[in-house]
Amino acid sequence: MKDDTLKKLKILAESAKYDVSCSSSGTVRRNVKGGVGNTVGGIGICHSFAEDGRCISLLKVMLTNYCIYDCAYCINRRTNDIPRATLSVSELVDLTMEFYKRNYIEGLFLSSGVVRNPDYTMERLVRVVKDLRTVHRFNGYIHLKSIPGASRELVDEAGLYADRMSVNIEIPNEASLKLLAPEKDHESVYRPMGYIQQGVLESAEERKKHRHAPRFVPAGQSTQMIVGATGESDRDILHLSSALYGRPTMRRVYYSGYVAVNTYDPRLPALKQPPLVRENRLYQADWLMRFYQFKVEEIVDETHPDLDLEVDPKLAWALRHPEQFPVDVNRAEYERILRVPGIGVKSARLIVCSRRFGRLTSFDLKKMGCVMKRAQYFITCGELEAKGVNELYPERVRSLLVQSKSRKKQNDGQLTLLFKEEPA
């Protein structure tokens, strides 16, 4: 690799690190005769983990970090004095192929700053993925960021070569977006989202008629929102996420805790560190909506517009609704068992299947993966004699669980300190 190309790569990889919307693709792109590589069962993800525990790596890079926009929250904003670089289409294609052949990566995550106009930038991105697929016969995973405001023709062409596409909303509220990024609006984001959705649905219909019809963005689309840069409540954010998940092709909504990269801008909050706990709680709430059959208003409402930072959203809901408990795991339906703190989707399914062959005890639940330290206050089963949430009252249960969590953190910290001191 030439020194100049390596220098560009370092700059552009650093500029791309704030985009967190890399995840399991859920796509299958098998190798073909004369092709290079494959993507099977979600393999090809940036710094994530496969089901067997392997760490998967993805070349995460920008085509350029020059940008015509001056968004207050972005490190690559036009007025920032930072190192700038641009990779040519051929340079980026060659980098990807060389890294892949050396087994450094298993795919490509490609984004870009906007230069000249959205269509000019999108056209260059399309050229990269098209060359990889058609010229170099690359069958690895490709996640492509669509440029807000790009034309439908370019989005449609990009979808033929990418496994997943995404358009970042960034700021959940239109007024807040106008404050921090006056040159942008939500319409320019939702429009390409609609193009991607329509392309996926049309492709699915076409493949029902013709088995070998080309696939369009087989892993669907994703988006990202910045958390903490503006004053939206968690309720506002989750309502938007719920609406996005109503789209048939939306696979993931990512939440990125605001990082103060432009501290000089008075429009931005003065945060000492990113709101990582809040970010984590939003992901947990997102999981409840997608896999635990929770509605937004059950997680957050007018009385509680923000998530509890001390306990996870599922436990917070259970403490607010003690009338729903205890749940008899030997008799209750699956949906009720799923709402018990400490019992996940896999454990709930195992409970429903196993209780047909005998009465379950707390020992059985532990073997199934239930976290009995939490679940014991919300269930009845076999010989379990622990007092429930109604006998101890929600405030007492909350206090016990928070104290238990604090003690665990202290013990973990002591063990870490012990191990750090040992080498000396």
PDB file of N, CA and C in Angstrom, residues 139-218:
ATOM      1  N   ASN A 139     -18.274 -11.009  -3.421  1.00  0.00           N
ATOM      2  CA  ASN A 139     -19.533 -11.491  -2.850  1.00  0.00           C
ATOM      3  C   ASN A 139     -19.604 -11.300  -1.337  1.00  0.00           C
ATOM      4  N   GLY A 140     -18.685 -10.540  -0.776  1.00  0.00           N
ATOM      5  CA  GLY A 140     -18.730 -10.260   0.647  1.00  0.00           C
ATOM      6  C   GLY A 140     -19.840  -9.279   0.983  1.00  0.00           C
ATOM      7  N   TYR A 141     -19.955  -8.983   2.280  1.00  0.00           N
ATOM      8  CA  TYR A 141     -21.021  -8.111   2.779  1.00  0.00           C
ATOM      9  C   TYR A 141     -20.716  -6.647   2.470  1.00  0.00           C
ATOM     10  N   ILE A 142     -21.719  -5.898   2.021  1.00  0.00           N
ATOM     11  CA  ILE A 142     -21.575  -4.461   1.773  1.00  0.00           C
ATOM     12  C   ILE A 142     -22.744  -3.727   2.420  1.00  0.00           C
ATOM     13  N   HIS A 143     -22.406  -2.783   3.310  1.00  0.00           N
ATOM     14  CA  HIS A 143     -23.398  -1.876   3.897  1.00  0.00           C
ATOM     15  C   HIS A 143     -23.095  -0.485   3.355  1.00  0.00           C
ATOM     16  N   LEU A 144     -24.040   0.102   2.676  1.00  0.00           N
ATOM     17  CA  LEU A 144     -23.842   1.395   2.020  1.00  0.00           C
ATOM     18  C   LEU A 144     -24.754   2.443   2.636  1.00  0.00           C
ATOM     19  N   LYS A 145     -24.158   3.583   3.001  1.00  0.00           N
ATOM     20  CA  LYS A 145     -24.943   4.717   3.493  1.00  0.00           C
ATOM     21  C   LYS A 145     -25.481   5.499   2.304  1.00  0.00           C
ATOM     22  N   SER A 146     -26.796   5.607   2.245  1.00  0.00           N
ATOM     23  CA  SER A 146     -27.400   6.421   1.196  1.00  0.00           C
ATOM     24  C   SER A 146     -27.318   7.894   1.586  1.00  0.00           C
ATOM     25  N   ILE A 147     -27.065   8.739   0.628  1.00  0.00           N
ATOM     26  CA  ILE A 147     -26.940  10.170   0.888  1.00  0.00           C
ATOM     27  C   ILE A 147     -28.324  10.811   0.903  1.00  0.00           C
ATOM     28  N   PRO A 148     -28.699  11.501   1.996  1.00  0.00           N
ATOM     29  CA  PRO A 148     -29.996  12.195   2.030  1.00  0.00           C
ATOM     30  C   PRO A 148     -30.119  13.177   0.860  1.00  0.00           C
ATOM     31  N   GLY A 149     -31.229  13.125   0.160  1.00  0.00           N
ATOM     32  CA  GLY A 149     -31.448  14.016  -0.972  1.00  0.00           C
ATOM     33  C   GLY A 149     -31.034  13.428  -2.304  1.00  0.00           C
ATOM     34  N   ALA A 150     -30.479  12.200  -2.315  1.00  0.00           N
ATOM     35  CA  ALA A 150     -30.058  11.581  -3.575  1.00  0.00           C
ATOM     36  C   ALA A 150     -31.277  11.186  -4.408  1.00  0.00           C
ATOM     37  N   SER A 151     -31.099  11.125  -5.712  1.00  0.00           N
ATOM     38  CA  SER A 151     -32.211  10.815  -6.615  1.00  0.00           C
ATOM     39  C   SER A 151     -32.602   9.349  -6.528  1.00  0.00           C
ATOM     40  N   ARG A 152     -33.813   9.061  -6.939  1.00  0.00           N
ATOM     41  CA  ARG A 152     -34.319   7.694  -6.880  1.00  0.00           C
ATOM     42  C   ARG A 152     -33.524   6.759  -7.792  1.00  0.00           C
ATOM     43  N   GLU A 153     -33.116   7.255  -8.936  1.00  0.00           N
ATOM     44  CA  GLU A 153     -32.380   6.409  -9.886  1.00  0.00           C
ATOM     45  C   GLU A 153     -31.084   5.883  -9.272  1.00  0.00           C
ATOM     46  N   LEU A 154     -30.371   6.745  -8.558  1.00  0.00           N
ATOM     47  CA  LEU A 154     -29.115   6.316  -7.943  1.00  0.00           C
ATOM     48  C   LEU A 154     -29.357   5.379  -6.770  1.00  0.00           C
ATOM     49  N   VAL A 155     -30.385   5.647  -5.974  1.00  0.00           N
ATOM     50  CA  VAL A 155     -30.713   4.750  -4.855  1.00  0.00           C
ATOM     51  C   VAL A 155     -31.112   3.377  -5.387  1.00  0.00           C
ATOM     52  N   ASP A 156     -31.901   3.354  -6.448  1.00  0.00           N
ATOM     53  CA  ASP A 156     -32.324   2.080  -7.046  1.00  0.00           C
ATOM     54  C   ASP A 156     -31.131   1.287  -7.566  1.00  0.00           C
ATOM     55  N   GLU A 157     -30.176   1.981  -8.168  1.00  0.00           N
ATOM     56  CA  GLU A 157     -28.998   1.286  -8.681  1.00  0.00           C
ATOM     57  C   GLU A 157     -28.134   0.766  -7.542  1.00  0.00           C
ATOM     58  N   ALA A 158     -27.963   1.566  -6.502  1.00  0.00           N
ATOM     59  CA  ALA A 158     -27.149   1.142  -5.354  1.00  0.00           C
ATOM     60  C   ALA A 158     -27.728  -0.100  -4.687  1.00  0.00           C
ATOM     61  N   GLY A 159     -29.064  -0.164  -4.614  1.00  0.00           N
ATOM     62  CA  GLY A 159     -29.718  -1.289  -3.959  1.00  0.00           C
ATOM     63  C   GLY A 159     -29.487  -2.623  -4.626  1.00  0.00           C
ATOM     64  N   LEU A 160     -29.080  -2.624  -5.883  1.00  0.00           N
ATOM     65  CA  LEU A 160     -28.811  -3.872  -6.590  1.00  0.00           C
ATOM     66  C   LEU A 160     -27.487  -4.495  -6.174  1.00  0.00           C
ATOM     67  N   TYR A 161     -26.606  -3.696  -5.552  1.00  0.00           N
ATOM     68  CA  TYR A 161     -25.266  -4.182  -5.213  1.00  0.00           C
ATOM     69  C   TYR A 161     -25.004  -4.254  -3.712  1.00  0.00           C
ATOM     70  N   ALA A 162     -25.757  -3.526  -2.911  1.00  0.00           N
ATOM     71  CA  ALA A 162     -25.526  -3.501  -1.460  1.00  0.00           C
ATOM     72  C   ALA A 162     -26.385  -4.555  -0.760  1.00  0.00           C
ATOM     73  N   ASP A 163     -25.859  -5.107   0.341  1.00  0.00           N
ATOM     74  CA  ASP A 163     -26.645  -6.021   1.169  1.00  0.00           C
ATOM     75  C   ASP A 163     -27.595  -5.246   2.069  1.00  0.00           C
ATOM     76  N   ARG A 164     -27.112  -4.147   2.616  1.00  0.00           N
ATOM     77  CA  ARG A 164     -27.937  -3.299   3.474  1.00  0.00           C
ATOM     78  C   ARG A 164     -27.644  -1.848   3.137  1.00  0.00           C
ATOM     79  N   MET A 165     -28.691  -1.012   3.216  1.00  0.00           N
ATOM     80  CA  MET A 165     -28.530   0.424   3.038  1.00  0.00           C
ATOM     81  C   MET A 165     -29.134   1.133   4.246  1.00  0.00           C
ATOM     82  N   SER A 166     -28.631   2.325   4.522  1.00  0.00           N
ATOM     83  CA  SER A 166     -29.160   3.080   5.659  1.00  0.00           C
ATOM     84  C   SER A 166     -29.098   4.566   5.363  1.00  0.00           C
ATOM     85  N   VAL A 167     -30.056   5.274   5.951  1.00  0.00           N
ATOM     86  CA  VAL A 167     -30.090   6.741   5.885  1.00  0.00           C
ATOM     87  C   VAL A 167     -30.263   7.220   7.319  1.00  0.00           C
ATOM     88  N   ASN A 168     -29.343   8.020   7.825  1.00  0.00           N
ATOM     89  CA  ASN A 168     -29.393   8.437   9.224  1.00  0.00           C
ATOM     90  C   ASN A 168     -30.327   9.622   9.441  1.00  0.00           C
ATOM     91  N   ILE A 169     -31.258   9.460  10.406  1.00  0.00           N
ATOM     92  CA  ILE A 169     -32.131  10.566  10.794  1.00  0.00           C
ATOM     93  C   ILE A 169     -31.348  11.590  11.608  1.00  0.00           C
ATOM     94  N   GLU A 170     -30.392  11.123  12.410  1.00  0.00           N
ATOM     95  CA  GLU A 170     -29.528  11.935  13.278  1.00  0.00           C
ATOM     96  C   GLU A 170     -30.288  12.589  14.430  1.00  0.00           C
ATOM     97  N   ILE A 171     -31.106  13.590  14.158  1.00  0.00           N
ATOM     98  CA  ILE A 171     -31.831  14.303  15.215  1.00  0.00           C
ATOM     99  C   ILE A 171     -33.317  13.945  15.112  1.00  0.00           C
ATOM    100  N   PRO A 172     -33.934  13.442  16.210  1.00  0.00           N
ATOM    101  CA  PRO A 172     -35.302  12.918  16.120  1.00  0.00           C
ATOM    102  C   PRO A 172     -36.372  13.944  15.763  1.00  0.00           C
ATOM    103  N   ASN A 173     -36.144  15.211  16.129  1.00  0.00           N
ATOM    104  CA  ASN A 173     -37.174  16.237  15.952  1.00  0.00           C
ATOM    105  C   ASN A 173     -36.789  17.201  14.836  1.00  0.00           C
ATOM    106  N   GLU A 174     -37.751  17.557  13.980  1.00  0.00           N
ATOM    107  CA  GLU A 174     -37.480  18.441  12.838  1.00  0.00           C
ATOM    108  C   GLU A 174     -36.986  19.813  13.279  1.00  0.00           C
ATOM    109  N   ALA A 175     -37.609  20.382  14.321  1.00  0.00           N
ATOM    110  CA  ALA A 175     -37.198  21.701  14.801  1.00  0.00           C
ATOM    111  C   ALA A 175     -35.784  21.673  15.348  1.00  0.00           C
ATOM    112  N   SER A 176     -35.436  20.616  16.073  1.00  0.00           N
ATOM    113  CA  SER A 176     -34.088  20.480  16.621  1.00  0.00           C
ATOM    114  C   SER A 176     -33.070  20.294  15.502  1.00  0.00           C
ATOM    115  N   LEU A 177     -33.464  19.544  14.472  1.00  0.00           N
ATOM    116  CA  LEU A 177     -32.571  19.358  13.323  1.00  0.00           C
ATOM    117  C   LEU A 177     -32.293  20.692  12.635  1.00  0.00           C
ATOM    118  N   LYS A 178     -33.327  21.509  12.484  1.00  0.00           N
ATOM    119  CA  LYS A 178     -33.153  22.820  11.861  1.00  0.00           C
ATOM    120  C   LYS A 178     -32.235  23.718  12.690  1.00  0.00           C
ATOM    121  N   LEU A 179     -32.274  23.551  14.010  1.00  0.00           N
ATOM    122  CA  LEU A 179     -31.413  24.341  14.882  1.00  0.00           C
ATOM    123  C   LEU A 179     -29.948  23.960  14.718  1.00  0.00           C
ATOM    124  N   LEU A 180     -29.662  22.647  14.675  1.00  0.00           N
ATOM    125  CA  LEU A 180     -28.273  22.180  14.634  1.00  0.00           C
ATOM    126  C   LEU A 180     -27.758  21.955  13.222  1.00  0.00           C
ATOM    127  N   ALA A 181     -28.656  21.750  12.276  1.00  0.00           N
ATOM    128  CA  ALA A 181     -28.250  21.525  10.884  1.00  0.00           C
ATOM    129  C   ALA A 181     -29.227  22.245   9.968  1.00  0.00           C
ATOM    130  N   PRO A 182     -29.119  23.576   9.869  1.00  0.00           N
ATOM    131  CA  PRO A 182     -30.094  24.375   9.110  1.00  0.00           C
ATOM    132  C   PRO A 182     -30.225  23.983   7.641  1.00  0.00           C
ATOM    133  N   GLU A 183     -29.186  23.343   7.075  1.00  0.00           N
ATOM    134  CA  GLU A 183     -29.217  22.993   5.657  1.00  0.00           C
ATOM    135  C   GLU A 183     -29.924  21.667   5.388  1.00  0.00           C
ATOM    136  N   LYS A 184     -30.358  20.973   6.453  1.00  0.00           N
ATOM    137  CA  LYS A 184     -30.992  19.669   6.290  1.00  0.00           C
ATOM    138  C   LYS A 184     -32.451  19.710   6.729  1.00  0.00           C
ATOM    139  N   ASP A 185     -33.205  18.716   6.292  1.00  0.00           N
ATOM    140  CA  ASP A 185     -34.569  18.526   6.782  1.00  0.00           C
ATOM    141  C   ASP A 185     -34.890  17.037   6.741  1.00  0.00           C
ATOM    142  N   HIS A 186     -35.924  16.643   7.466  1.00  0.00           N
ATOM    143  CA  HIS A 186     -36.270  15.226   7.548  1.00  0.00           C
ATOM    144  C   HIS A 186     -36.815  14.684   6.228  1.00  0.00           C
ATOM    145  N   GLU A 187     -37.373  15.535   5.414  1.00  0.00           N
ATOM    146  CA  GLU A 187     -37.921  15.086   4.138  1.00  0.00           C
ATOM    147  C   GLU A 187     -36.836  14.445   3.270  1.00  0.00           C
ATOM    148  N   SER A 188     -35.621  15.042   3.282  1.00  0.00           N
ATOM    149  CA  SER A 188     -34.527  14.503   2.476  1.00  0.00           C
ATOM    150  C   SER A 188     -34.053  13.157   2.992  1.00  0.00           C
ATOM    151  N   VAL A 189     -34.382  12.823   4.263  1.00  0.00           N
ATOM    152  CA  VAL A 189     -34.034  11.523   4.841  1.00  0.00           C
ATOM    153  C   VAL A 189     -35.120  10.496   4.540  1.00  0.00           C
ATOM    154  N   TYR A 190     -36.377  10.880   4.754  1.00  0.00           N
ATOM    155  CA  TYR A 190     -37.471   9.930   4.572  1.00  0.00           C
ATOM    156  C   TYR A 190     -37.696   9.570   3.104  1.00  0.00           C
ATOM    157  N   ARG A 191     -37.345  10.479   2.201  1.00  0.00           N
ATOM    158  CA  ARG A 191     -37.557  10.193   0.787  1.00  0.00           C
ATOM    159  C   ARG A 191     -36.733   8.987   0.314  1.00  0.00           C
ATOM    160  N   PRO A 192     -35.380   8.980   0.521  1.00  0.00           N
ATOM    161  CA  PRO A 192     -34.624   7.781   0.117  1.00  0.00           C
ATOM    162  C   PRO A 192     -35.006   6.534   0.911  1.00  0.00           C
ATOM    163  N   MET A 193     -35.452   6.708   2.172  1.00  0.00           N
ATOM    164  CA  MET A 193     -35.974   5.554   2.915  1.00  0.00           C
ATOM    165  C   MET A 193     -37.133   4.924   2.165  1.00  0.00           C
ATOM    166  N   GLY A 194     -38.012   5.780   1.640  1.00  0.00           N
ATOM    167  CA  GLY A 194     -39.154   5.296   0.865  1.00  0.00           C
ATOM    168  C   GLY A 194     -38.714   4.608  -0.417  1.00  0.00           C
ATOM    169  N   TYR A 195     -37.671   5.151  -1.071  1.00  0.00           N
ATOM    170  CA  TYR A 195     -37.163   4.516  -2.294  1.00  0.00           C
ATOM    171  C   TYR A 195     -36.651   3.106  -1.990  1.00  0.00           C
ATOM    172  N   ILE A 196     -35.908   2.984  -0.888  1.00  0.00           N
ATOM    173  CA  ILE A 196     -35.344   1.678  -0.518  1.00  0.00           C
ATOM    174  C   ILE A 196     -36.468   0.698  -0.202  1.00  0.00           C
ATOM    175  N   GLN A 197     -37.443   1.160   0.550  1.00  0.00           N
ATOM    176  CA  GLN A 197     -38.561   0.295   0.912  1.00  0.00           C
ATOM    177  C   GLN A 197     -39.304  -0.191  -0.319  1.00  0.00           C
ATOM    178  N   GLN A 198     -39.600   0.719  -1.221  1.00  0.00           N
ATOM    179  CA  GLN A 198     -40.336   0.334  -2.428  1.00  0.00           C
ATOM    180  C   GLN A 198     -39.521  -0.632  -3.275  1.00  0.00           C
ATOM    181  N   GLY A 199     -38.195  -0.390  -3.363  1.00  0.00           N
ATOM    182  CA  GLY A 199     -37.341  -1.282  -4.139  1.00  0.00           C
ATOM    183  C   GLY A 199     -37.304  -2.687  -3.566  1.00  0.00           C
ATOM    184  N   VAL A 200     -37.246  -2.806  -2.234  1.00  0.00           N
ATOM    185  CA  VAL A 200     -37.230  -4.125  -1.585  1.00  0.00           C
ATOM    186  C   VAL A 200     -38.530  -4.866  -1.837  1.00  0.00           C
ATOM    187  N   LEU A 201     -39.658  -4.172  -1.685  1.00  0.00           N
ATOM    188  CA  LEU A 201     -40.957  -4.819  -1.869  1.00  0.00           C
ATOM    189  C   LEU A 201     -41.171  -5.236  -3.323  1.00  0.00           C
ATOM    190  N   GLU A 202     -40.762  -4.392  -4.258  1.00  0.00           N
ATOM    191  CA  GLU A 202     -40.892  -4.744  -5.678  1.00  0.00           C
ATOM    192  C   GLU A 202     -40.011  -5.933  -6.024  1.00  0.00           C
ATOM    193  N   SER A 203     -38.798  -5.962  -5.447  1.00  0.00           N
ATOM    194  CA  SER A 203     -37.886  -7.079  -5.697  1.00  0.00           C
ATOM    195  C   SER A 203     -38.466  -8.381  -5.160  1.00  0.00           C
ATOM    196  N   ALA A 204     -39.091  -8.329  -3.980  1.00  0.00           N
ATOM    197  CA  ALA A 204     -39.686  -9.535  -3.403  1.00  0.00           C
ATOM    198  C   ALA A 204     -40.801 -10.080  -4.284  1.00  0.00           C
ATOM    199  N   GLU A 205     -41.619  -9.177  -4.831  1.00  0.00           N
ATOM    200  CA  GLU A 205     -42.690  -9.610  -5.723  1.00  0.00           C
ATOM    201  C   GLU A 205     -42.126 -10.207  -7.008  1.00  0.00           C
ATOM    202  N   GLU A 206     -41.074  -9.579  -7.530  1.00  0.00           N
ATOM    203  CA  GLU A 206     -40.462 -10.059  -8.771  1.00  0.00           C
ATOM    204  C   GLU A 206     -39.855 -11.442  -8.591  1.00  0.00           C
ATOM    205  N   ARG A 207     -39.259 -11.682  -7.425  1.00  0.00           N
ATOM    206  CA  ARG A 207     -38.617 -12.973  -7.183  1.00  0.00           C
ATOM    207  C   ARG A 207     -39.639 -14.099  -6.983  1.00  0.00           C
ATOM    208  N   LYS A 208     -40.874 -13.731  -6.658  1.00  0.00           N
ATOM    209  CA  LYS A 208     -41.920 -14.752  -6.588  1.00  0.00           C
ATOM    210  C   LYS A 208     -42.245 -15.287  -7.980  1.00  0.00           C
ATOM    211  N   LYS A 209     -42.085 -14.419  -8.990  1.00  0.00           N
ATOM    212  CA  LYS A 209     -42.386 -14.816 -10.367  1.00  0.00           C
ATOM    213  C   LYS A 209     -41.167 -15.396 -11.067  1.00  0.00           C
ATOM    214  N   HIS A 210     -39.996 -14.805 -10.783  1.00  0.00           N
ATOM    215  CA  HIS A 210     -38.762 -15.227 -11.446  1.00  0.00           C
ATOM    216  C   HIS A 210     -37.707 -15.512 -10.377  1.00  0.00           C
ATOM    217  N   ARG A 211     -37.354 -16.755 -10.244  1.00  0.00           N
ATOM    218  CA  ARG A 211     -36.470 -17.185  -9.156  1.00  0.00           C
ATOM    219  C   ARG A 211     -35.124 -16.471  -9.166  1.00  0.00           C
ATOM    220  N   HIS A 212     -34.595 -16.187 -10.331  1.00  0.00           N
ATOM    221  CA  HIS A 212     -33.262 -15.607 -10.436  1.00  0.00           C
ATOM    222  C   HIS A 212     -33.281 -14.089 -10.655  1.00  0.00           C
ATOM    223  N   ALA A 213     -34.385 -13.459 -10.356  1.00  0.00           N
ATOM    224  CA  ALA A 213     -34.444 -11.996 -10.450  1.00  0.00           C
ATOM    225  C   ALA A 213     -33.463 -11.387  -9.439  1.00  0.00           C
ATOM    226  N   PRO A 214     -32.834 -10.269  -9.772  1.00  0.00           N
ATOM    227  CA  PRO A 214     -31.848  -9.677  -8.853  1.00  0.00           C
ATOM    228  C   PRO A 214     -32.467  -9.262  -7.527  1.00  0.00           C
ATOM    229  N   ARG A 215     -31.724  -9.458  -6.432  1.00  0.00           N
ATOM    230  CA  ARG A 215     -32.186  -9.052  -5.105  1.00  0.00           C
ATOM    231  C   ARG A 215     -31.875  -7.583  -4.879  1.00  0.00           C
ATOM    232  N   PHE A 216     -32.738  -6.923  -4.151  1.00  0.00           N
ATOM    233  CA  PHE A 216     -32.566  -5.505  -3.846  1.00  0.00           C
ATOM    234  C   PHE A 216     -32.439  -5.354  -2.331  1.00  0.00           C
ATOM    235  N   VAL A 217     -31.275  -4.907  -1.867  1.00  0.00           N
ATOM    236  CA  VAL A 217     -30.996  -4.698  -0.437  1.00  0.00           C
ATOM    237  C   VAL A 217     -31.599  -5.843   0.394  1.00  0.00           C
ATOM    238  N   PRO A 218     -31.079  -7.063   0.234  1.00  0.00           N
ATOM    239  CA  PRO A 218     -31.695  -8.224   0.887  1.00  0.00           C
ATOM    240  C   PRO A 218     -31.715  -8.163   2.411  1.00  0.00           C
TER     241      PRO A 218
END
